[in-house]
CSV table of C-alpha atoms and ligand atoms in Angstrom, one decimal:
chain,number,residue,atom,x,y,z
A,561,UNK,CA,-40.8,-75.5,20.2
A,562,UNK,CA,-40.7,-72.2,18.3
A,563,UNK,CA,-42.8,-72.3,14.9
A,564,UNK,CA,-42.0,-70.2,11.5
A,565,UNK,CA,-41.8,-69.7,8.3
A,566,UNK,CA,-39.1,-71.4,6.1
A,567,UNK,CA,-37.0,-68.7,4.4
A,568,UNK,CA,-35.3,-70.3,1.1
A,569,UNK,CA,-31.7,-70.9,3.3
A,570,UNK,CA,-33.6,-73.3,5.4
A,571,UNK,CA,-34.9,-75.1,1.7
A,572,UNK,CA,-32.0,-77.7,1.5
A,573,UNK,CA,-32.6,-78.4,5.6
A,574,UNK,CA,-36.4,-79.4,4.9
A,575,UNK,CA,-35.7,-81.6,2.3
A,576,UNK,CA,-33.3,-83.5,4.1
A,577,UNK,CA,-35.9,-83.9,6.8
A,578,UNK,CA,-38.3,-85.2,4.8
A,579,UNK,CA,-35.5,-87.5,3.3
A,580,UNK,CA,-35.6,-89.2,6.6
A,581,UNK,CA,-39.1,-89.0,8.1
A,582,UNK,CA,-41.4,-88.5,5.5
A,583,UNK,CA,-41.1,-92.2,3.8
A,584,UNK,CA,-43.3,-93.7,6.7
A,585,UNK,CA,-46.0,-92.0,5.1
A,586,UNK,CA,-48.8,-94.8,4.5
A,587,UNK,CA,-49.0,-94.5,0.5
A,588,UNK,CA,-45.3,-93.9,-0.1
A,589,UNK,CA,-44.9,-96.9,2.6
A,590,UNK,CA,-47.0,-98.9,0.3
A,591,UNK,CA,-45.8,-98.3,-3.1
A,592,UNK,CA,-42.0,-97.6,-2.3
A,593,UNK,CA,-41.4,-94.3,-4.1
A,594,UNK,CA,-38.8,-93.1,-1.7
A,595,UNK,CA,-36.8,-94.9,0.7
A,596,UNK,CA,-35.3,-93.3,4.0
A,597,UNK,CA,-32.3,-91.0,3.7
A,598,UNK,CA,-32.0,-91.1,0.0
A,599,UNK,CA,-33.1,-88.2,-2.7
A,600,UNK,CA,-36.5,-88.5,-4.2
A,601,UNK,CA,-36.1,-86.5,-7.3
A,602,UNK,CA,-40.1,-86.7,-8.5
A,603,UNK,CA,-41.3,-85.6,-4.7
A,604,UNK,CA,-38.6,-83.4,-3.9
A,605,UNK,CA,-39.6,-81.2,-7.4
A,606,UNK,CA,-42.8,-81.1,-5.8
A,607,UNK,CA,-41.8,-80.3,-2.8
A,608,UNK,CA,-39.5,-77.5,-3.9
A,609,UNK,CA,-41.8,-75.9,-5.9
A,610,UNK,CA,-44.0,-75.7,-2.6
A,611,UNK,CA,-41.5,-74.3,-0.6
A,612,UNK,CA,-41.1,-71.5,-3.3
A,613,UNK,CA,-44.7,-70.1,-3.3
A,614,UNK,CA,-44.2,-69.3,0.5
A,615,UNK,CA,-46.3,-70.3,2.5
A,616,UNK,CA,-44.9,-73.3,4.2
A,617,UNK,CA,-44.3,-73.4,8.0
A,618,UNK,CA,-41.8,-75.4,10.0
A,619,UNK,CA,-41.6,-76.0,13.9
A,620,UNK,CA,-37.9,-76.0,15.4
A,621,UNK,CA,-36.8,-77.2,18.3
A,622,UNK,CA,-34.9,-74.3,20.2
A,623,UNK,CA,-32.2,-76.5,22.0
A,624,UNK,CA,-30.5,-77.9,19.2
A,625,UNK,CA,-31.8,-76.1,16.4
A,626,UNK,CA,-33.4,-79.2,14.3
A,627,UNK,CA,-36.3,-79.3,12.2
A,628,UNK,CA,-39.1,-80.8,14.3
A,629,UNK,CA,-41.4,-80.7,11.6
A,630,UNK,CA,-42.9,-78.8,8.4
A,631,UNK,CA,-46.3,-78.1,6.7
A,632,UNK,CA,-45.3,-77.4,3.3
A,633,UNK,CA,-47.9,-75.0,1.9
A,634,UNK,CA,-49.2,-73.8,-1.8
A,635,UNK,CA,-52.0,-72.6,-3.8
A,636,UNK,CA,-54.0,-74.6,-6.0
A,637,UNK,CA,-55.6,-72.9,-9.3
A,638,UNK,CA,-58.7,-73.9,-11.5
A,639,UNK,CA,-57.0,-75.6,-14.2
A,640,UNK,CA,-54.0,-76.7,-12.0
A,641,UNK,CA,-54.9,-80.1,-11.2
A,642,UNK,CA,-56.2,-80.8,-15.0
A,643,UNK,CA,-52.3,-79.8,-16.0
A,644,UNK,CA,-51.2,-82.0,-13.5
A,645,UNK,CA,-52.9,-85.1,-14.6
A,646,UNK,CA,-51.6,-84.3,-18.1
A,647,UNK,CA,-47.9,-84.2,-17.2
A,648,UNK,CA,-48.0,-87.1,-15.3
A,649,UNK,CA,-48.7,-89.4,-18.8
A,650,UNK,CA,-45.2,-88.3,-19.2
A,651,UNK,CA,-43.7,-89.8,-16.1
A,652,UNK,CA,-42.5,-93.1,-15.7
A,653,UNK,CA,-42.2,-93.9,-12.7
A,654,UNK,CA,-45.4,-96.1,-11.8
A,655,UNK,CA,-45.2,-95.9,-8.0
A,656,UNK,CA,-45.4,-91.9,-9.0
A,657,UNK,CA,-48.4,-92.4,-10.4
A,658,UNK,CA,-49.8,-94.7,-8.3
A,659,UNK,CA,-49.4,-91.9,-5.5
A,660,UNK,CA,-50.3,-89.0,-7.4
A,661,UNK,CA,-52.9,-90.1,-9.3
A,662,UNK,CA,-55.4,-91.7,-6.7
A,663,UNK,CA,-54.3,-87.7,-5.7
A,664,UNK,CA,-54.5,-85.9,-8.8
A,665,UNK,CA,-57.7,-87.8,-10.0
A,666,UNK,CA,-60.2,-87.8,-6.6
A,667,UNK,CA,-59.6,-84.2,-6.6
A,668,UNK,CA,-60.4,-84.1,-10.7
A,669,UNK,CA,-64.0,-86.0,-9.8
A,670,UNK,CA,-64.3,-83.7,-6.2
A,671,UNK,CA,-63.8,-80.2,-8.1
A,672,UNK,CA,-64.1,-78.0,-5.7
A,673,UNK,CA,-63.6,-75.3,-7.4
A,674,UNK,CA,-66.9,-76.2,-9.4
A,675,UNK,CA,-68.2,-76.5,-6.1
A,676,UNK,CA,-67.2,-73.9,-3.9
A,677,UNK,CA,-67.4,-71.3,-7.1
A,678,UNK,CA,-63.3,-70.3,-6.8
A,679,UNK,CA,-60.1,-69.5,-8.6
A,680,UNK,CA,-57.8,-70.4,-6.0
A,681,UNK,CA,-57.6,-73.0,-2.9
A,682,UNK,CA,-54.9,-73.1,-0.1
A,683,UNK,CA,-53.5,-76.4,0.1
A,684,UNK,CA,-52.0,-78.0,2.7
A,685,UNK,CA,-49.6,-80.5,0.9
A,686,UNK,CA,-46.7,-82.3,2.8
A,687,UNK,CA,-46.9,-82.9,6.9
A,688,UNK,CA,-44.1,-84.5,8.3
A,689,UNK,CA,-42.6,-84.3,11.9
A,690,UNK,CA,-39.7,-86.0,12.9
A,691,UNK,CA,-40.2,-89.5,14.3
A,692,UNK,CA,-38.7,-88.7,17.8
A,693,UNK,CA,-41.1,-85.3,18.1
A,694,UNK,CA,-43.8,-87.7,17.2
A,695,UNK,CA,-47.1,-87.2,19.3
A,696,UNK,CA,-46.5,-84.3,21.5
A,697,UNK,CA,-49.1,-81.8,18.8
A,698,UNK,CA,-46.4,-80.8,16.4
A,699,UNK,CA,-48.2,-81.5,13.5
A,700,UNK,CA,-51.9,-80.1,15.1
A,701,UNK,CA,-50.0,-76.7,16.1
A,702,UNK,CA,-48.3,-76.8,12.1
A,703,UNK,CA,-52.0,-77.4,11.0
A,704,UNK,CA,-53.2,-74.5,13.0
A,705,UNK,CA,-50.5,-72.1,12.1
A,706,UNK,CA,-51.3,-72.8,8.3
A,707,UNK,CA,-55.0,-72.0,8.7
A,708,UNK,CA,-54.4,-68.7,10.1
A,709,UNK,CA,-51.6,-68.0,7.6
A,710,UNK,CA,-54.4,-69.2,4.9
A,711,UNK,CA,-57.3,-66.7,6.5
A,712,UNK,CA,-54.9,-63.8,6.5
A,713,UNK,CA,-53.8,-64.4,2.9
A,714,UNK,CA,-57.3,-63.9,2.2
A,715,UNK,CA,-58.5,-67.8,0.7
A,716,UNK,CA,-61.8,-68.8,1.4
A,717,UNK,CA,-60.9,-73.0,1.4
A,718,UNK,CA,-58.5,-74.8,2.6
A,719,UNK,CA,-57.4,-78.9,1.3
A,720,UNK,CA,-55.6,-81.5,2.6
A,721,UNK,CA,-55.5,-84.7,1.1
A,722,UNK,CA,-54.9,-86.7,3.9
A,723,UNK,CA,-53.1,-90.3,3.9
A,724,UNK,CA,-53.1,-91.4,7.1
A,725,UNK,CA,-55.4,-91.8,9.8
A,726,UNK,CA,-52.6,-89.6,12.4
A,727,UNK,CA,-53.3,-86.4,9.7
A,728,UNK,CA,-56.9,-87.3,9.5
A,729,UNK,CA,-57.0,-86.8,13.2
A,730,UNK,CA,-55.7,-83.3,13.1
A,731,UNK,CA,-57.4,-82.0,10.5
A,732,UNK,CA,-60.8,-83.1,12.5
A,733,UNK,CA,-59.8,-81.8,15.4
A,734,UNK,CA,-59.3,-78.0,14.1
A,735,UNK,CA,-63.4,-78.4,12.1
A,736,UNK,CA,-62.1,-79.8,9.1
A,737,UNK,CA,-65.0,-81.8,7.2
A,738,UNK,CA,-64.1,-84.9,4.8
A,739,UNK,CA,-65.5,-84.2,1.1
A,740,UNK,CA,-64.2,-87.8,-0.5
A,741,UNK,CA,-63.0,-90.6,1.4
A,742,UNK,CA,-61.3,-93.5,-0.3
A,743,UNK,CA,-60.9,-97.0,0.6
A,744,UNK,CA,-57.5,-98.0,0.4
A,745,UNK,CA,-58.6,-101.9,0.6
A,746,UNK,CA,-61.2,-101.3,-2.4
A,747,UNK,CA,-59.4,-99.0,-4.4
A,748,UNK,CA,-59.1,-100.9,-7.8
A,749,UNK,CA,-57.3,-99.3,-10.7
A,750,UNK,CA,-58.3,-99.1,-14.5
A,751,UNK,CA,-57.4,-102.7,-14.9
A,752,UNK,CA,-59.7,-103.7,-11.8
A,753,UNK,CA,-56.5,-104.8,-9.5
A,754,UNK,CA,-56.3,-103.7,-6.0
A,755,UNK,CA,-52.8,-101.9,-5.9
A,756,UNK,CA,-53.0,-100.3,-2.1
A,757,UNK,CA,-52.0,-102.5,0.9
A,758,UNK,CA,-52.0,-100.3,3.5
A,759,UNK,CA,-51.3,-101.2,7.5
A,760,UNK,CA,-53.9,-99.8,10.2
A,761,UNK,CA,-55.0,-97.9,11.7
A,762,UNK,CA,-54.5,-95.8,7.7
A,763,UNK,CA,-57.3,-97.2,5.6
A,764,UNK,CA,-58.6,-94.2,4.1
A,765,UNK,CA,-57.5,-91.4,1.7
A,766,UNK,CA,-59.8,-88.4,2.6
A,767,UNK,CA,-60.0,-85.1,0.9
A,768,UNK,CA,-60.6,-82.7,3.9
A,769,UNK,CA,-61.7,-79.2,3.8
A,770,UNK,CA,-62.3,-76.2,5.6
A,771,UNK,CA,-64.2,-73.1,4.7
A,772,UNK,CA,-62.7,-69.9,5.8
A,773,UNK,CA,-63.3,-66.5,7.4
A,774,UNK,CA,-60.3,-64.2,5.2
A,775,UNK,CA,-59.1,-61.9,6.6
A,776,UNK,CA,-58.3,-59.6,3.2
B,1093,ACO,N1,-50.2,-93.9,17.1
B,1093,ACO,C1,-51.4,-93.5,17.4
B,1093,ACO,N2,-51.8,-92.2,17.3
B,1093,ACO,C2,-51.0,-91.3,16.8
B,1093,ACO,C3,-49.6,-91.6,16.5
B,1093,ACO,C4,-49.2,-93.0,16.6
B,1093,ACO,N3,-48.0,-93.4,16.3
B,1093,ACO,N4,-49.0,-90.5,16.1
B,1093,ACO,C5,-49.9,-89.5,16.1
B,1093,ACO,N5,-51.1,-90.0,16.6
B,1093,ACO,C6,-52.3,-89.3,16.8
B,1093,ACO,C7,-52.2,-88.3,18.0
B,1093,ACO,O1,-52.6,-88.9,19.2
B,1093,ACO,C8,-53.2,-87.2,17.6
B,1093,ACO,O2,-54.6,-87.7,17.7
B,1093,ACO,P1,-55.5,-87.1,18.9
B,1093,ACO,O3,-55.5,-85.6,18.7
B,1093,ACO,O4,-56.8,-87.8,18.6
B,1093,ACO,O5,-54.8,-87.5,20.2
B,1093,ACO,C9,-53.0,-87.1,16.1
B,1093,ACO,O6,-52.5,-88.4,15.7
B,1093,ACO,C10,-52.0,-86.1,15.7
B,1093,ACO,O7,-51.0,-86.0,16.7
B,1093,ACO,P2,-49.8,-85.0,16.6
B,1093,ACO,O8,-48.9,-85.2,17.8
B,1093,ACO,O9,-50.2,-83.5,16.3
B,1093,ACO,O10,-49.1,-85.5,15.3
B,1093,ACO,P3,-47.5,-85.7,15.1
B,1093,ACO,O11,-46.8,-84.4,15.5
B,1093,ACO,O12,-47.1,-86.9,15.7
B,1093,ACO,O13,-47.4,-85.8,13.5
B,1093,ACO,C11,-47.7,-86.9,11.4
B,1093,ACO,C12,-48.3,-86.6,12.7
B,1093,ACO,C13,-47.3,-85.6,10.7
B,1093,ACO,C14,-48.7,-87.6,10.5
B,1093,ACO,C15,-46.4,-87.8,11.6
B,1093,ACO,O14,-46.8,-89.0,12.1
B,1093,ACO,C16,-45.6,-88.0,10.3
B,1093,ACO,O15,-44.7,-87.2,10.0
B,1093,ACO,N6,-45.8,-89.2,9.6
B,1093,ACO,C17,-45.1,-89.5,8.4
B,1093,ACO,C18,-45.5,-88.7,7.3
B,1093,ACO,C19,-47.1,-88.6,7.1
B,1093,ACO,O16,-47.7,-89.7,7.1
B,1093,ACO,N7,-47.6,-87.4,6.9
B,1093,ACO,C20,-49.0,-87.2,6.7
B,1093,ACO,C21,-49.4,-87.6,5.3
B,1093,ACO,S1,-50.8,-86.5,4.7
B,1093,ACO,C22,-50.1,-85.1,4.2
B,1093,ACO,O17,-48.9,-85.0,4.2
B,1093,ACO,C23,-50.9,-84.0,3.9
């Protein structure tokens, strides 16, 4: 497998790999945002705009040239999430905002920057490897890869909110720590209704983190 970074020609490519294999993942599973092999225009904006800032990584596999996976990468400022929360009151779409605002708002209570005293934090925001690449350490080695790109960009934290147990796993295995774990099962929203069913082994949302050693 040979493991880079994405260079804007290779944009269009991504999204239509996330178009097929990212849907599986356990919140958009559950609240239906986007179905496999069709355009996703609220989580391909976001994804987009990630790709743009640079830092994301994809693995590709060197005998017929397809997108194994991607880590799609950004930066998170103080104030960022806040703005976020703010624009999504004018979105519609309710499985949007059932995704990105058990998201936007954990993070909004967590404040890490509060916490950790910073301006910036490296985020890593989409994983997604392509179901028949599944299990053979794509996604640890795109984990990896994004730390070290992280540490010689000079951040001092790195994020992942982590949906599924399978991401969860990586993200321990390379020291990551949880700072908020959610319940899927006893999530309720504002009117007290549980809105997340959510298969196993995925019952938690955890914010993970990882202090690091910059290298600038
Ligand atoms: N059943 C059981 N365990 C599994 C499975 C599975 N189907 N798939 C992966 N795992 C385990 C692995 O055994 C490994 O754990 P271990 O180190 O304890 O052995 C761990 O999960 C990760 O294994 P990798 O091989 O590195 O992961 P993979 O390359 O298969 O990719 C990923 C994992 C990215 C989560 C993939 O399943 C996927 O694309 N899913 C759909 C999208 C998604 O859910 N993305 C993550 C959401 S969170 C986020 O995007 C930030």
């Amino acid at each position: 497998m040979e493991f880079g970074p994405i260079s804007a020609g290779k944009f269009e490519e991504v999204i239509e790999h996330l178009r097929q294999h990212f849907p599986d993942e356990p919140l958009n599973e559950c609240v239906g945002l986007c179905k496999t092999g069709e355009p996703c225009e609220l989580l391909e904006h976001h994804d987009m705009s990630t790709l743009e800032e640079g830092f994301s990584i994809m693995a590709i596999d060197p005998k017929t040239g397809e997108i194994a996976g991607v880590a799609l990468n950004g930066i998170s400022n103080r104030g960022d999430n806040e703005l976020a929360i703010e624009e999504m009151k004018s979105i519609d779409s309710i499985q949007y905002k059932q995704i990105f605002g058990l998201l936007y708002n954990t993070n909004q209570e967590l404040d890490l920057f509060a916490k950790y005293n910073l301006e910036k934090i490296f985020e890593l925001r989409i994983l997604s490897v392509n179901s028949k690449y599944r299990g053979k350490g794509i996604a640890k080695e795109l984990f990896l890869r994004s730390e070290i790109l992280a540490e010689e960009s000079g951040f001092k934290l790195m994020k992942v909110d982590a949906t599924s147990r399978f991401s969860q796993r990586v993200a321990e295995s390379l020291g990551m720590s949880t700072a908020k774990a959610v319940k899927y099962s006893e999530f309720k929203d504002e009117k007290g209704q549980s809105i997340y069913s959510i298969q196993p082994p995925h019952e938690y949302y955890k914010v993970m983190i990882k202090e690091l050693s910059p290298k600038n």
